[in-house]
Coordinates of C-alpha atoms and ligand atoms in Angstrom, one line a residue:
M1 CA 0.0 0.0 0.0
N2 CA 1.5 3.4 -0.9
V3 CA 1.3 6.5 1.2
G4 CA -1.8 7.8 -0.6
E5 CA -3.7 4.6 -0.2
L6 CA -2.7 4.3 3.4
A7 CA -3.8 7.9 4.2
A8 CA -7.1 7.3 2.4
G9 CA -7.6 4.1 4.5
V10 CA -6.8 5.9 7.7
L11 CA -9.1 8.8 6.9
A12 CA -11.9 6.4 6.1
G13 CA -11.5 5.0 9.6
D14 CA -10.3 1.6 8.5
R15 CA -8.6 0.1 11.5
R16 CA -6.3 -2.2 9.5
A17 CA -5.0 0.8 7.6
L18 CA -4.6 2.7 10.9
A19 CA -2.6 -0.2 12.3
R20 CA -0.3 -0.3 9.3
A21 CA 0.1 3.4 9.4
I22 CA 1.2 3.3 13.0
T23 CA 3.7 0.6 12.1
R24 CA 5.0 2.9 9.5
V25 CA 5.6 5.8 11.9
E26 CA 7.2 3.4 14.3
S27 CA 9.8 2.4 11.8
A28 CA 13.3 3.8 12.2
R29 CA 14.2 3.3 8.5
A30 CA 15.0 6.5 6.7
D31 CA 12.7 5.7 3.7
H32 CA 9.9 4.8 6.1
R33 CA 10.5 8.0 8.0
R34 CA 9.9 10.0 4.9
E35 CA 6.8 8.1 4.1
A36 CA 5.6 8.5 7.6
Q37 CA 6.0 12.3 7.3
A38 CA 4.1 12.4 4.1
L39 CA 1.4 10.2 5.6
L40 CA 1.1 12.4 8.7
A41 CA 0.9 15.5 6.5
E42 CA -1.9 14.0 4.4
V43 CA -3.9 12.8 7.4
A44 CA -3.5 16.2 9.2
R45 CA -5.2 17.9 6.3
A46 CA -8.5 16.5 7.5
G47 CA -8.1 18.7 10.6
R48 CA -9.8 16.2 12.9
Q49 CA -9.4 16.4 16.7
A50 CA -9.9 13.8 19.4
L51 CA -10.0 14.4 23.1
R52 CA -6.6 13.1 24.3
I53 CA -6.7 11.6 27.7
G54 CA -3.4 10.6 29.4
L55 CA -3.8 7.9 32.0
S56 CA -1.0 6.8 34.4
G57 CA -0.8 4.5 37.3
T58 CA 1.6 1.9 38.8
P59 CA 1.3 -1.7 37.8
G60 CA -1.7 -3.3 39.5
V61 CA -3.7 -0.2 40.2
G62 CA -6.2 -1.3 37.6
K63 CA -5.4 0.6 34.5
S64 CA -6.5 -2.1 32.1
T65 CA -9.6 -2.9 34.1
F66 CA -10.4 0.8 34.2
I67 CA -9.8 1.3 30.5
E68 CA -11.9 -1.6 29.6
A69 CA -14.8 -0.4 31.7
F70 CA -14.4 3.3 30.9
G71 CA -13.9 2.6 27.2
M72 CA -17.0 0.4 27.0
M73 CA -19.0 3.2 28.7
L74 CA -17.8 5.8 26.1
I75 CA -18.6 3.4 23.3
A76 CA -22.1 2.9 24.7
A77 CA -22.4 6.7 24.5
G78 CA -21.6 6.5 20.8
L79 CA -17.9 7.5 21.0
R80 CA -15.1 5.9 19.1
V81 CA -12.2 5.1 21.4
A82 CA -8.5 4.4 20.7
V83 CA -6.1 3.2 23.3
L84 CA -2.4 3.7 22.9
A85 CA 0.4 2.8 25.3
V86 CA 3.7 4.4 26.3
D87 CA 5.9 1.9 28.0
P88 CA 9.6 2.7 28.0
S89 CA 10.1 -0.1 30.5
S90 CA 9.2 -2.8 28.0
A91 CA 12.6 -2.4 26.4
R92 CA 13.9 -4.2 29.5
T93 CA 11.4 -7.0 29.5
G94 CA 11.4 -7.3 25.8
G95 CA 7.6 -7.5 25.6
S96 CA 4.7 -5.2 25.6
I97 CA 3.0 -4.8 28.9
L98 CA 0.6 -2.0 28.3
G99 CA -2.3 -1.7 25.8
D100 CA -2.2 -5.5 25.5
K101 CA -5.4 -6.7 23.8
T102 CA -5.7 -9.7 26.1
R103 CA -6.0 -7.3 29.0
M104 CA -9.1 -5.6 27.5
E105 CA -11.1 -8.5 26.4
F106 CA -14.4 -6.7 25.6
L107 CA -13.0 -3.5 24.3
S108 CA -10.6 -5.3 21.9
R109 CA -13.6 -6.9 20.2
E110 CA -15.5 -3.6 19.8
P111 CA -15.6 -2.3 16.2
M112 CA -15.7 1.2 17.8
A113 CA -12.4 0.7 19.6
F114 CA -8.8 0.5 18.5
I115 CA -6.1 -0.8 20.9
R116 CA -2.5 -0.5 20.1
P117 CA -0.1 -2.3 22.4
S118 CA 3.2 -0.6 23.2
P119 CA 6.0 -1.6 21.0
S120 CA 9.1 -3.0 22.6
Q121 CA 11.1 0.2 22.9
T122 CA 14.4 1.8 22.8
H123 CA 14.6 5.2 24.3
L124 CA 12.1 7.7 25.6
G125 CA 12.7 10.3 22.9
G126 CA 11.7 7.7 20.3
V127 CA 8.7 6.6 22.3
A128 CA 7.4 10.2 22.5
R129 CA 7.6 10.9 18.9
R130 CA 6.0 7.6 17.9
T131 CA 3.2 7.9 20.4
R132 CA 2.5 11.5 19.3
E133 CA 2.4 10.5 15.7
A134 CA 0.1 7.5 16.5
V135 CA -2.2 9.9 18.3
A136 CA -2.3 12.1 15.2
L137 CA -3.2 9.1 13.1
C138 CA -6.0 8.0 15.4
E139 CA -7.4 11.5 15.2
G140 CA -7.2 11.3 11.5
A141 CA -9.1 8.0 11.6
G142 CA -11.9 9.8 13.3
F143 CA -11.6 8.5 16.9
D144 CA -13.3 10.8 19.4
I145 CA -11.2 9.8 22.4
V146 CA -7.6 8.7 22.4
L147 CA -6.5 7.2 25.7
I148 CA -2.8 7.2 26.2
E149 CA -1.8 4.8 28.9
T150 CA 1.5 4.7 30.8
V151 CA 2.9 3.0 33.8
G152 CA 3.7 5.3 36.7
V153 CA 7.4 4.9 36.6
G154 CA 10.2 7.1 35.3
Q155 CA 9.6 10.0 33.0
S156 CA 6.9 8.5 30.9
E157 CA 4.1 10.4 32.7
T158 CA 5.7 13.7 31.7
V159 CA 5.8 12.6 28.1
V160 CA 2.2 11.6 28.2
A161 CA 1.0 14.7 30.0
E162 CA 2.8 16.8 27.3
M163 CA 0.7 15.2 24.6
A164 CA -2.6 14.9 26.4
D165 CA -5.5 17.4 26.9
L166 CA -6.3 15.8 30.2
F167 CA -4.0 13.9 32.5
V168 CA -5.6 11.3 34.8
L169 CA -3.7 9.6 37.6
L170 CA -5.1 6.3 38.8
L171 CA -4.2 5.2 42.3
A172 CA -5.1 2.3 44.6
P173 CA -6.4 2.7 48.1
A174 CA -3.5 3.2 50.5
G175 CA -3.2 1.2 53.7
G176 CA -1.6 3.9 55.9
D177 CA -1.4 7.6 55.9
E178 CA 1.3 7.9 53.3
L179 CA 0.7 9.6 50.0
Q180 CA 1.9 6.4 48.3
G181 CA 5.2 8.0 47.2
V182 CA 3.5 9.8 44.4
K183 CA 6.0 12.4 43.4
R184 CA 5.0 16.0 43.6
G185 CA 5.8 16.5 40.0
I186 CA 3.3 13.9 39.0
M187 CA 0.6 15.3 41.3
E188 CA 1.2 18.7 39.7
M189 CA 0.5 17.2 36.2
A190 CA -2.8 15.5 37.2
D191 CA -6.1 17.1 36.3
L192 CA -8.0 14.3 38.0
I193 CA -6.9 11.7 40.5
L194 CA -9.0 8.6 40.5
V195 CA -8.7 6.3 43.5
N196 CA -9.7 3.0 42.0
K197 CA -10.9 -0.2 43.8
A198 CA -13.4 1.8 45.9
D199 CA -15.5 -1.3 46.4
G200 CA -16.1 -4.0 49.0
D201 CA -13.5 -4.1 51.8
L202 CA -11.4 -1.5 50.1
K203 CA -14.0 1.2 49.9
R204 CA -13.3 2.9 53.2
A205 CA -9.5 3.0 52.5
A206 CA -10.3 4.4 49.1
M207 CA -12.4 7.2 50.6
R208 CA -9.6 8.0 53.0
T209 CA -7.0 8.0 50.3
M210 CA -9.2 10.2 48.2
A211 CA -9.6 12.7 51.0
D212 CA -5.8 12.7 51.6
Y213 CA -5.2 13.5 47.9
A214 CA -7.9 16.1 47.7
G215 CA -6.1 17.8 50.6
A216 CA -2.8 17.5 48.9
L217 CA -4.1 18.9 45.7
R218 CA -5.5 21.9 47.4
L219 CA -2.0 22.7 48.7
L220 CA -0.6 22.8 45.2
R221 CA 0.1 25.9 43.3
K222 CA -3.0 27.2 41.5
R223 CA -2.8 26.6 37.7
P224 CA -4.4 29.1 35.3
Q225 CA -5.8 26.3 33.2
D226 CA -8.1 25.1 36.1
P227 CA -11.6 26.1 36.9
P228 CA -12.5 26.3 40.6
G229 CA -12.4 22.8 42.2
F230 CA -9.8 21.4 39.9
P231 CA -7.6 19.3 40.0
K232 CA -9.9 16.9 41.7
A233 CA -9.7 13.6 43.5
L234 CA -12.5 11.0 43.1
C235 CA -13.2 7.4 44.0
V236 CA -14.1 4.9 41.3
S237 CA -14.4 1.2 40.9
A238 CA -13.4 -0.2 37.6
V239 CA -14.9 -3.6 38.6
T240 CA -18.4 -2.4 39.8
Q241 CA -18.1 0.7 37.4
D242 CA -19.2 2.9 40.3
G243 CA -18.0 6.5 39.7
L244 CA -17.0 6.0 36.1
A245 CA -19.9 8.1 34.8
G246 CA -19.1 10.8 37.4
A247 CA -15.4 10.8 36.4
W248 CA -16.4 11.2 32.7
A249 CA -18.7 14.1 33.7
E250 CA -15.9 15.8 35.5
M251 CA -13.6 15.4 32.5
Q252 CA -16.2 16.8 30.2
A253 CA -16.8 19.7 32.5
L254 CA -13.1 20.5 32.7
V255 CA -12.7 20.3 28.9
T256 CA -15.7 22.4 28.3
W257 CA -14.4 25.1 30.6
R258 CA -10.9 25.0 29.0
R259 CA -12.4 25.2 25.5
E260 CA -14.5 28.2 26.5
T261 CA -11.6 30.0 28.1
G262 CA -9.1 29.2 25.4
H263 CA -6.9 27.1 27.7
F264 CA -7.6 24.0 25.6
A265 CA -6.2 25.5 22.4
G266 CA -3.5 27.2 24.4
R267 CA -2.3 24.0 25.9
R268 CA -2.2 22.3 22.5
A269 CA -0.2 25.3 21.1
E270 CA 2.3 25.0 24.0
Q271 CA 2.6 21.3 23.5
A272 CA 3.3 21.8 19.8
R273 CA 6.0 24.3 20.6
H274 CA 7.4 21.9 23.2
W275 CA 7.6 19.0 20.7
F276 CA 9.1 21.2 18.1
G277 CA 11.9 22.0 20.5
E278 CA 12.3 18.4 21.4
E279 CA 12.5 17.3 17.7
V280 CA 15.2 19.9 17.1
R281 CA 17.1 18.6 20.2
Q282 CA 16.7 15.0 19.2
G283 CA 17.8 15.8 15.7
L284 CA 20.9 17.5 16.9
L285 CA 21.7 14.5 19.2
A286 CA 21.2 12.1 16.3
R287 CA 23.8 14.0 14.3
L288 CA 26.3 13.3 17.1
D289 CA 25.5 9.6 16.8
T290 CA 27.8 8.8 13.9
P291 CA 31.0 6.8 14.0
D292 CA 33.0 9.9 13.2
A293 CA 31.4 12.1 15.8
R294 CA 31.7 9.3 18.4
A295 CA 35.4 8.9 17.7
Q296 CA 36.0 12.6 17.8
M297 CA 34.0 12.8 21.1
A298 CA 36.2 10.1 22.6
D299 CA 39.4 11.7 21.5
L300 CA 38.4 15.2 22.7
G301 CA 37.0 13.6 25.9
R302 CA 40.5 12.2 26.7
A303 CA 42.1 15.5 25.8
V304 CA 39.7 17.4 28.1
A305 CA 40.3 14.9 30.9
E306 CA 44.1 15.3 30.6
G307 CA 43.7 19.0 30.7
R308 CA 45.1 19.5 27.3
I309 CA 42.1 21.4 26.1
D310 CA 39.4 23.5 27.7
P311 CA 35.9 21.7 27.7
G312 CA 34.2 24.6 26.0
V313 CA 36.8 24.8 23.3
A314 CA 36.6 21.1 22.7
A315 CA 32.8 21.2 22.5
A316 CA 32.9 24.1 20.0
R317 CA 35.2 22.0 17.9
I318 CA 32.7 19.2 17.8
L319 CA 29.7 21.4 17.2
D320 CA 31.3 23.5 14.5
G321 CA 32.3 20.3 12.6
L322 CA 28.8 18.8 12.6
P323 CA 27.4 18.0 9.1
G324 CA 24.7 20.6 8.2
Ligands
LIG401 P1 -2.9 -2.6 35.7 O1 -1.6 -3.4 36.0 O2 -2.8 -1.2 36.3 O3 -3.4 -2.7 34.3 O4 -4.0 -3.3 36.6 P2 -5.1 -4.4 36.2 O5 -6.3 -3.8 35.5 O6 -4.5 -5.6 35.6 O7 -5.7 -4.8 37.7 C1 -4.8 -5.3 38.7 C2 -5.7 -6.1 39.7 O8 -6.6 -5.2 40.3 C3 -6.5 -7.2 39.0 O9 -6.6 -8.3 39.8 C4 -7.9 -6.5 38.9 O10 -8.9 -7.4 39.0 C5 -7.9 -5.7 40.2 N1 -8.8 -4.5 40.0 C6 -8.8 -3.6 39.0 N2 -9.7 -2.7 39.2 C7 -10.4 -3.0 40.4 C8 -11.4 -2.5 41.1 O11 -12.1 -1.5 40.7 N3 -11.8 -3.1 42.3 C9 -11.1 -4.2 42.8 N4 -11.5 -4.7 43.9 N5 -10.1 -4.7 42.1 C10 -9.7 -4.2 40.9

């Protein structure tokens, strides 16, 4: 299938074409890269937009159970749902952990859904670009909601928050009074904290955890992109589905407010600017990743270590010699 046919398939909402298109943007081959860029340009012309929801949580909090239940609820409301995964850790395990179809049994059989497991990965910079481009392709394919799932480890949350319109943090009920070691930076990114497993014996602990986080959120610096009451902490149960409709209502309320106040478009504009800068930085780094440049780096590194040349002068020598 050539680029034109692939783009037409994506724009027609054909899931097989979409899967192939994503495989194309995931390829590191230079000719594929060029095709991917042409494909993205073609698809972008349709100007379609989905609501991009980032979802993060540590393994075991119930991400796949939540996405299955939440996704089915959205589909019942007539929305088309795509699920993408960002999982830099799968490079270590060699397999895909997130977005696995077997984890979302019902959703994966839905014609209104598209689930893309995370590819086994190299480095975060690559993951970010590939996921961003996959999001763009899903938007072109007419999905209303793109859920971007990530495990709550490392820097992947930041990457996801930087490409999502809404960032949702999923937590499990805590036993004690600790704030579960959730880093402040992650709390600051969250628009909604959902304490999952608020059912049965865990319900009381979930309520307590929710109250703790609601308190912690109130102490955070006020962000201009939030209406009163946000960011918010809520209890949900992915298993009983209690609270899911409420969580969706809160997300919609937040999005509506941000659209009306210009913050929605403003955030997207900021994100586009951020990714542009990242692409330039990644591109520059890639130019240093040639045998010649590596050898020169090693030589000059030694010279710097031995005090034969000043670090700044050595760096300038490398940078000035980079191919244009
Ligand atoms: P993930 O690793 O974050 O994707 O978590 P999973 O969705 O695989 O869930 C981990 C475990 O938590 C499974 O045994 C689920 O059945 C359980 N679980 C998920 N959601 C809920 C919930 O709402 N209530 C209860 N009680 N258990 C849940």
